[in-house]
mmCIF file of C-alpha atoms in Angstrom:
data_model
loop_
_atom_site.group_PDB
_atom_site.id
_atom_site.type_symbol
_atom_site.label_atom_id
_atom_site.label_comp_id
_atom_site.label_asym_id
_atom_site.label_seq_id
_atom_site.Cartn_x
_atom_site.Cartn_y
_atom_site.Cartn_z
ATOM 1 C CA MET A 741 -30.921 -6.372 -1.626
ATOM 2 C CA VAL A 742 -27.500 -7.794 -1.349
ATOM 3 C CA THR A 743 -27.476 -11.503 -0.542
ATOM 4 C CA LEU A 744 -24.893 -13.716 1.050
ATOM 5 C CA GLY A 745 -24.308 -15.309 -2.347
ATOM 6 C CA ASP A 746 -23.240 -11.885 -3.864
ATOM 7 C CA TYR A 747 -20.504 -11.498 -1.230
ATOM 8 C CA LEU A 748 -19.332 -15.082 -1.646
ATOM 9 C CA ILE A 749 -19.252 -14.733 -5.407
ATOM 10 C CA VAL A 750 -17.183 -11.528 -5.192
ATOM 11 C CA SER A 751 -14.920 -13.311 -2.793
ATOM 12 C CA GLY A 752 -14.533 -16.277 -5.172
ATOM 13 C CA ILE A 753 -13.706 -13.889 -8.111
ATOM 14 C CA LEU A 754 -11.119 -12.299 -6.064
ATOM 15 C CA PHE A 755 -9.542 -15.612 -5.107
ATOM 16 C CA ALA A 756 -9.641 -16.652 -8.721
ATOM 17 C CA ILE A 757 -7.803 -13.416 -9.655
ATOM 18 C CA GLY A 758 -5.105 -14.052 -7.045
ATOM 19 C CA PHE A 759 -4.708 -17.623 -8.129
ATOM 20 C CA ALA A 760 -4.339 -16.521 -11.771
ATOM 21 C CA GLY A 761 -1.722 -14.071 -10.593
ATOM 22 C CA VAL A 762 0.298 -16.829 -8.731
ATOM 23 C CA MET A 763 0.036 -19.158 -11.844
ATOM 24 C CA LEU A 764 0.728 -16.537 -14.501
ATOM 25 C CA ARG A 765 3.371 -14.013 -13.107
ATOM 26 C CA ARG A 766 7.051 -14.684 -12.961
ATOM 27 C CA ASN A 767 8.051 -11.694 -10.727
ATOM 28 C CA LEU A 768 8.255 -12.935 -7.182
ATOM 29 C CA ILE A 769 7.049 -9.681 -5.606
ATOM 30 C CA VAL A 770 3.821 -9.831 -7.831
ATOM 31 C CA ILE A 771 3.324 -13.444 -6.710
ATOM 32 C CA LEU A 772 3.565 -12.411 -2.967
ATOM 33 C CA MET A 773 0.981 -9.753 -3.730
ATOM 34 C CA SER A 774 -1.347 -12.252 -5.490
ATOM 35 C CA LEU A 775 -1.071 -14.533 -2.327
ATOM 36 C CA GLU A 776 -2.292 -11.529 -0.282
ATOM 37 C CA LEU A 777 -5.252 -11.203 -2.626
ATOM 38 C CA MET A 778 -6.159 -14.869 -2.008
ATOM 39 C CA LEU A 779 -5.927 -14.460 1.773
ATOM 40 C CA ASN A 780 -8.190 -11.461 1.621
ATOM 41 C CA ALA A 781 -10.670 -13.196 -0.396
ATOM 42 C CA ALA A 782 -10.885 -15.800 2.427
ATOM 43 C CA ASN A 783 -11.341 -12.980 4.873
ATOM 44 C CA LEU A 784 -14.167 -11.608 2.877
ATOM 45 C CA SER A 785 -16.048 -14.911 3.076
ATOM 46 C CA LEU A 786 -15.447 -15.059 6.825
ATOM 47 C CA VAL A 787 -16.706 -11.704 7.469
ATOM 48 C CA ALA A 788 -19.773 -12.295 5.313
ATOM 49 C CA PHE A 789 -20.664 -15.533 7.168
ATOM 50 C CA SER A 790 -20.179 -13.739 10.412
ATOM 51 C CA ARG A 791 -22.725 -11.093 9.430
ATOM 52 C CA PHE A 792 -25.256 -13.332 7.958
ATOM 53 C CA ARG A 793 -25.314 -16.026 10.760
ATOM 54 C CA LEU A 794 -26.342 -14.127 13.733
ATOM 55 C CA GLN A 795 -25.828 -15.419 17.252
ATOM 56 C CA PRO A 796 -29.025 -16.214 19.361
ATOM 57 C CA SER A 797 -28.465 -12.725 21.008
ATOM 58 C CA GLY A 798 -28.899 -11.045 17.568
ATOM 59 C CA LEU A 799 -25.290 -9.980 17.312
ATOM 60 C CA PRO A 800 -22.962 -11.059 14.410
ATOM 61 C CA ASP A 801 -20.884 -14.259 15.156
ATOM 62 C CA TYR A 802 -17.631 -12.808 16.273
ATOM 63 C CA ASN A 803 -15.753 -16.041 16.200
ATOM 64 C CA ALA A 804 -15.263 -15.628 12.274
ATOM 65 C CA GLN A 805 -14.004 -11.978 12.931
ATOM 66 C CA ILE A 806 -11.390 -13.362 15.356
ATOM 67 C CA PHE A 807 -10.271 -15.779 12.665
ATOM 68 C CA VAL A 808 -9.886 -12.802 10.294
ATOM 69 C CA PHE A 809 -7.737 -11.092 12.934
ATOM 70 C CA PHE A 810 -5.500 -14.095 13.179
ATOM 71 C CA ILE A 811 -5.325 -14.483 9.451
ATOM 72 C CA ILE A 812 -4.296 -10.847 9.032
ATOM 73 C CA THR A 813 -1.555 -11.285 11.653
ATOM 74 C CA VAL A 814 -0.200 -14.348 10.137
ATOM 75 C CA ALA A 815 -0.235 -12.738 6.545
ATOM 76 C CA ALA A 816 1.625 -9.787 7.891
ATOM 77 C CA ALA A 817 4.400 -12.094 9.315
ATOM 78 C CA GLU A 818 4.323 -14.069 6.012
ATOM 79 C CA VAL A 819 4.943 -10.980 3.961
ATOM 80 C CA ALA A 820 7.766 -9.784 6.261
ATOM 81 C CA LEU A 821 9.507 -13.191 5.961
ATOM 82 C CA GLY A 822 8.799 -13.606 2.176
ATOM 83 C CA LEU A 823 10.202 -10.259 1.424
ATOM 84 C CA ALA A 824 13.337 -10.862 3.579
ATOM 85 C CA ILE A 825 13.871 -14.126 1.570
ATOM 86 C CA LEU A 826 13.467 -12.103 -1.570
ATOM 87 C CA VAL A 827 16.075 -9.642 -0.606
ATOM 88 C CA ALA A 828 18.460 -12.445 0.328
ATOM 89 C CA LEU A 829 17.769 -14.010 -3.015
ATOM 90 C CA PHE A 830 18.300 -10.753 -4.766
ATOM 91 C CA ARG A 831 21.763 -10.180 -3.147
ATOM 92 C CA ALA A 832 22.850 -13.665 -4.263
ATOM 93 C CA ARG A 833 21.412 -13.663 -7.717
ATOM 94 C CA GLN A 834 20.401 -10.176 -8.814
ATOM 95 C CA THR A 835 16.960 -11.287 -9.988
ATOM 96 C CA THR A 836 13.438 -11.722 -8.787
ATOM 97 C CA ASP A 837 12.317 -13.737 -11.737
ATOM 98 C CA VAL A 838 11.119 -17.287 -11.081
ATOM 99 C CA LYS A 839 12.464 -18.447 -14.488
ATOM 100 C CA ASP A 840 15.987 -17.658 -13.518
ATOM 101 C CA ILE A 841 15.979 -19.732 -10.300
ATOM 102 C CA THR A 842 16.301 -23.201 -11.449
ATOM 103 C CA GLN A 843 18.932 -24.733 -9.254
ATOM 104 C CA LEU A 844 16.443 -27.080 -7.439
ATOM 105 C CA ARG A 845 14.776 -27.951 -10.895
ATOM 106 C CA PHE A 846 14.890 -31.592 -11.922
ATOM 107 C CA MET B 929 -25.416 -0.028 3.002
ATOM 108 C CA PRO B 930 -27.470 0.377 -0.231
ATOM 109 C CA PRO B 931 -26.770 -2.296 -2.982
ATOM 110 C CA LEU B 932 -25.402 0.330 -5.282
ATOM 111 C CA LEU B 933 -22.473 1.049 -2.954
ATOM 112 C CA PHE B 934 -21.837 -2.677 -2.553
ATOM 113 C CA TRP B 935 -21.386 -3.098 -6.291
ATOM 114 C CA VAL B 936 -19.276 0.089 -6.618
ATOM 115 C CA PHE B 937 -16.832 -1.115 -4.002
ATOM 116 C CA ALA B 938 -16.926 -4.750 -5.137
ATOM 117 C CA LEU B 939 -16.184 -3.635 -8.761
ATOM 118 C CA LEU B 940 -13.440 -1.138 -7.564
ATOM 119 C CA MET B 941 -11.773 -4.153 -5.704
ATOM 120 C CA LEU B 942 -11.947 -6.572 -8.447
ATOM 121 C CA ILE B 943 -10.755 -4.224 -11.224
ATOM 122 C CA PHE B 944 -7.856 -3.157 -9.242
ATOM 123 C CA GLY B 945 -7.188 -6.775 -8.234
ATOM 124 C CA VAL B 946 -6.939 -7.547 -11.974
ATOM 125 C CA ALA B 947 -4.702 -4.511 -12.379
ATOM 126 C CA VAL B 948 -2.256 -6.064 -9.702
ATOM 127 C CA VAL B 949 -1.804 -9.184 -11.956
ATOM 128 C CA VAL B 950 -1.818 -7.391 -15.351
ATOM 129 C CA ASN B 951 0.615 -4.390 -14.491
ATOM 130 C CA ARG B 952 4.235 -5.035 -15.616
ATOM 131 C CA ASN B 953 5.673 -2.413 -13.299
ATOM 132 C CA PRO B 954 5.816 -3.619 -9.644
ATOM 133 C CA VAL B 955 5.183 -0.175 -8.243
ATOM 134 C CA ALA B 956 1.845 0.130 -10.216
ATOM 135 C CA SER B 957 1.024 -3.323 -8.941
ATOM 136 C CA ALA B 958 1.645 -2.293 -5.430
ATOM 137 C CA LEU B 959 -0.418 0.896 -5.714
ATOM 138 C CA SER B 960 -3.424 -1.045 -7.436
ATOM 139 C CA LEU B 961 -3.208 -3.423 -4.488
ATOM 140 C CA VAL B 962 -3.669 -0.539 -2.038
ATOM 141 C CA VAL B 963 -6.938 0.568 -3.850
ATOM 142 C CA SER B 964 -8.058 -3.008 -3.757
ATOM 143 C CA PHE B 965 -7.466 -3.250 -0.174
ATOM 144 C CA LEU B 966 -9.394 0.064 0.451
ATOM 145 C CA GLY B 967 -12.269 -1.360 -1.533
ATOM 146 C CA LEU B 968 -12.214 -4.656 0.609
ATOM 147 C CA ALA B 969 -12.207 -2.499 3.809
ATOM 148 C CA ALA B 970 -15.337 -0.694 2.568
ATOM 149 C CA LEU B 971 -16.987 -4.058 1.932
ATOM 150 C CA PHE B 972 -16.075 -5.148 5.615
ATOM 151 C CA MET B 973 -17.743 -1.915 6.936
ATOM 152 C CA SER B 974 -20.754 -2.716 4.750
ATOM 153 C CA LEU B 975 -21.017 -6.012 6.844
ATOM 154 C CA ASP B 976 -20.928 -4.058 10.140
ATOM 155 C CA ALA B 977 -17.401 -5.416 10.886
ATOM 156 C CA TYR B 978 -15.790 -1.937 11.644
ATOM 157 C CA PHE B 979 -12.979 -3.286 13.678
ATOM 158 C CA VAL B 980 -11.915 -5.663 10.869
ATOM 159 C CA GLY B 981 -12.255 -2.869 8.315
ATOM 160 C CA ILE B 982 -9.989 -0.564 10.331
ATOM 161 C CA ILE B 983 -7.293 -3.035 10.826
ATOM 162 C CA GLN B 984 -7.467 -3.903 7.147
ATOM 163 C CA VAL B 985 -6.756 -0.210 6.381
ATOM 164 C CA LEU B 986 -4.001 0.091 9.096
ATOM 165 C CA VAL B 987 -2.230 -3.144 8.676
ATOM 166 C CA TYR B 988 -2.653 -3.921 4.967
ATOM 167 C CA ALA B 989 -3.036 -0.717 3.157
ATOM 168 C CA GLY B 990 -0.596 0.994 5.714
ATOM 169 C CA ALA B 991 2.112 -1.321 6.996
ATOM 170 C CA VAL B 992 2.170 -4.256 4.636
ATOM 171 C CA MET B 993 2.048 -2.062 1.396
ATOM 172 C CA VAL B 994 4.553 0.256 2.704
ATOM 173 C CA LEU B 995 6.862 -2.767 3.218
ATOM 174 C CA PHE B 996 6.185 -3.923 -0.376
ATOM 175 C CA LEU B 997 6.924 -0.517 -1.852
ATOM 176 C CA PHE B 998 10.028 -0.090 0.353
ATOM 177 C CA ILE B 999 11.360 -3.351 -0.851
ATOM 178 C CA ILE B 1000 10.511 -2.589 -4.518
ATOM 179 C CA MET B 1001 12.367 0.747 -4.289
ATOM 180 C CA LEU B 1002 15.221 -0.758 -2.292
ATOM 181 C CA LEU B 1003 15.941 -3.432 -4.862
ATOM 182 C CA ASN B 1004 15.261 -0.755 -7.671
ATOM 183 C CA LEU B 1005 13.246 -3.331 -9.726
ATOM 184 C CA PRO B 1006 12.675 -2.316 -13.295
ATOM 185 C CA ALA B 1007 9.473 -2.957 -15.225
ATOM 186 C CA GLU B 1008 9.491 -6.503 -16.517
ATOM 187 C CA GLU B 1009 10.596 -6.561 -20.074
ATOM 188 C CA ARG B 1010 8.474 -8.316 -22.629
ATOM 189 C CA ARG B 1011 9.449 -11.881 -22.939
ATOM 190 C CA GLN B 1012 8.259 -14.519 -25.323
ATOM 191 C CA ILE B 1013 4.983 -15.593 -23.830
ATOM 192 C CA ASN B 1014 4.574 -19.250 -23.500
ATOM 193 C CA TRP B 1015 0.914 -19.357 -24.676
ATOM 194 C CA LEU B 1016 0.336 -23.045 -23.581
ATOM 195 C CA ALA B 1017 1.375 -22.294 -19.904
ATOM 196 C CA ALA B 1018 -0.659 -18.953 -19.927
ATOM 197 C CA ALA B 1019 -3.693 -20.714 -21.301
ATOM 198 C CA GLY B 1020 -3.299 -23.410 -18.745
ATOM 199 C CA GLY B 1021 -2.979 -20.920 -15.780
ATOM 200 C CA ILE B 1022 -6.105 -18.897 -16.941
ATOM 201 C CA GLY B 1023 -7.888 -22.143 -17.598
ATOM 202 C CA VAL B 1024 -7.291 -23.594 -14.101
ATOM 203 C CA ALA B 1025 -8.325 -20.284 -12.495
ATOM 204 C CA LEU B 1026 -11.572 -20.254 -14.645
ATOM 205 C CA ILE B 1027 -12.410 -23.733 -13.726
ATOM 206 C CA LEU B 1028 -11.916 -22.874 -10.008
ATOM 207 C CA LEU B 1029 -14.131 -20.001 -10.373
ATOM 208 C CA VAL B 1030 -16.926 -21.988 -12.170
ATOM 209 C CA GLN B 1031 -16.596 -24.618 -9.403
ATOM 210 C CA ILE B 1032 -17.047 -21.902 -6.610
ATOM 211 C CA CYS B 1033 -20.096 -20.436 -8.517
ATOM 212 C CA ALA B 1034 -21.719 -23.709 -8.922
ATOM 213 C CA VAL B 1035 -21.313 -24.591 -5.177
ATOM 214 C CA ILE B 1036 -22.732 -21.213 -4.088
ATOM 215 C CA GLY B 1037 -25.571 -21.695 -6.491
ATOM 216 C CA HIS B 1038 -26.624 -24.912 -4.796
ATOM 217 C CA PHE B 1039 -26.211 -23.317 -1.388
ATOM 218 C CA GLN B 1040 -29.663 -22.617 0.050
ATOM 219 C CA ALA B 1041 -28.529 -20.002 2.631
ATOM 220 C CA ALA B 1042 -26.861 -17.970 -0.069
ATOM 221 C CA HIS B 1043 -30.073 -16.415 -1.019
ATOM 222 C CA GLN B 1044 -30.768 -14.869 2.512
ATOM 223 C CA THR B 1045 -30.521 -10.977 2.596
ATOM 224 C CA LEU B 1046 -28.882 -9.063 5.437
ATOM 225 C CA PRO B 1047 -30.676 -9.715 8.700
ATOM 226 C CA PRO B 1048 -31.251 -6.639 10.809
ATOM 227 C CA LEU B 1049 -28.993 -6.026 13.816
ATOM 228 C CA PRO B 1050 -30.491 -4.990 17.102
ATOM 229 C CA ARG B 1051 -29.353 -1.691 18.459
ATOM 230 C CA SER B 1052 -26.675 -2.982 20.740
ATOM 231 C CA THR B 1053 -25.048 -1.134 23.726
ATOM 232 C CA THR B 1054 -21.681 -2.377 23.018
ATOM 233 C CA ASP B 1055 -19.483 -1.718 20.123
ATOM 234 C CA ASP B 1056 -17.940 -4.558 18.082
ATOM 235 C CA VAL B 1057 -14.386 -3.721 19.205
ATOM 236 C CA TRP B 1058 -15.458 -4.375 22.747
ATOM 237 C CA ASN B 1059 -17.123 -7.726 21.731
ATOM 238 C CA ILE B 1060 -14.185 -8.986 19.710
ATOM 239 C CA GLY B 1061 -11.800 -7.884 22.522
ATOM 240 C CA ALA B 1062 -13.803 -9.725 25.142
ATOM 241 C CA LEU B 1063 -13.962 -12.878 23.048
ATOM 242 C CA LEU B 1064 -10.186 -12.701 22.162
ATOM 243 C CA PHE B 1065 -9.058 -12.333 25.732
ATOM 244 C CA SER B 1066 -11.385 -15.096 26.970
ATOM 245 C CA ASN B 1067 -12.113 -17.904 24.605
ATOM 246 C CA TYR B 1068 -9.159 -17.306 22.330
ATOM 247 C CA ASN B 1069 -6.494 -16.417 24.894
ATOM 248 C CA LEU B 1070 -4.154 -19.220 24.121
ATOM 249 C CA PRO B 1071 -4.135 -18.771 20.366
ATOM 250 C CA PHE B 1072 -3.682 -15.089 20.972
ATOM 251 C CA GLN B 1073 -0.453 -15.809 22.940
ATOM 252 C CA ILE B 1074 0.635 -18.254 20.318
ATOM 253 C CA ILE B 1075 0.282 -15.695 17.601
ATOM 254 C CA GLY B 1076 2.423 -13.298 19.756
ATOM 255 C CA VAL B 1077 5.163 -15.986 19.793
ATOM 256 C CA LEU B 1078 4.706 -16.482 16.023
ATOM 257 C CA VAL B 1079 5.242 -12.654 15.341
ATOM 258 C CA LEU B 1080 8.368 -12.780 17.671
ATOM 259 C CA VAL B 1081 9.801 -15.846 15.595
ATOM 260 C CA ALA B 1082 9.028 -13.948 12.315
ATOM 261 C CA THR B 1083 10.857 -10.899 13.565
ATOM 262 C CA ILE B 1084 13.941 -12.887 14.532
ATOM 263 C CA GLY B 1085 13.773 -14.781 11.191
ATOM 264 C CA VAL B 1086 13.658 -11.509 9.248
ATOM 265 C CA VAL B 1087 16.648 -10.090 11.132
ATOM 266 C CA LEU B 1088 18.625 -13.351 10.531
ATOM 267 C CA LEU B 1089 17.691 -13.444 6.962
ATOM 268 C CA SER B 1090 18.545 -9.907 6.083
ATOM 269 C CA ARG B 1091 21.895 -9.889 8.076
ATOM 270 C CA ARG B 1092 24.950 -9.859 5.724
ATOM 271 C CA GLU B 1093 27.210 -12.706 6.172
ATOM 272 C CA PRO B 1094 30.517 -11.775 8.167
ATOM 273 C CA ARG B 1095 33.506 -12.045 5.903
#
């Protein structure tokens, strides 16, 4: 049978993949996609906890699924804003590579 | 859901998640991300969270990924050319991610409740969309309105950011 630990470990691996993407890649679009992977890993943990920790009535704990709903909304707003910033940056610099954006670097 | 299907969808999600990070072509990364999100939606449905699974497909695999592909094609981004890889930085990045993963697995290994299997659900008379909606509009009414304001602010911000400067 599938246990709660299996879901949590799959979610942890997904988070680590997203984290490695943020650390390793230099393309800003791929960094945004890796951020989405990390947010979704958190969503998977929340839904797993909601299903395994039942309410006294025997139904899943729907509070966690409401958090997932809010996270998805905030993530969608974040993607829209991030891509708008990226388009503005591309107009100014003609690049999406983080190695070429060093103006604020000490 | 049988355990076999859980592992099939989990592996699908993780393999295409790695493909997102590894691909040098941004379009291939975005399409891999779609498959990864579909696998994740299947995992949500295996946890009886049908509403969350459906909005995962509609919002992420639908709207957000179309936005990503639209921007990639609008900017006409080429595949990243091979640059000299900074091996020290790459090893550091992979090392930090691996340490994080080991830490997560160690914590889950010492977590007693992690060994429990899926508890059976009663045959309920109401579906989970109804339950989530009732909770959202009663206990979480104020956060729901705040999130509406947040989406409005994000919309205005996107319009302001992508407007060309008047000359």
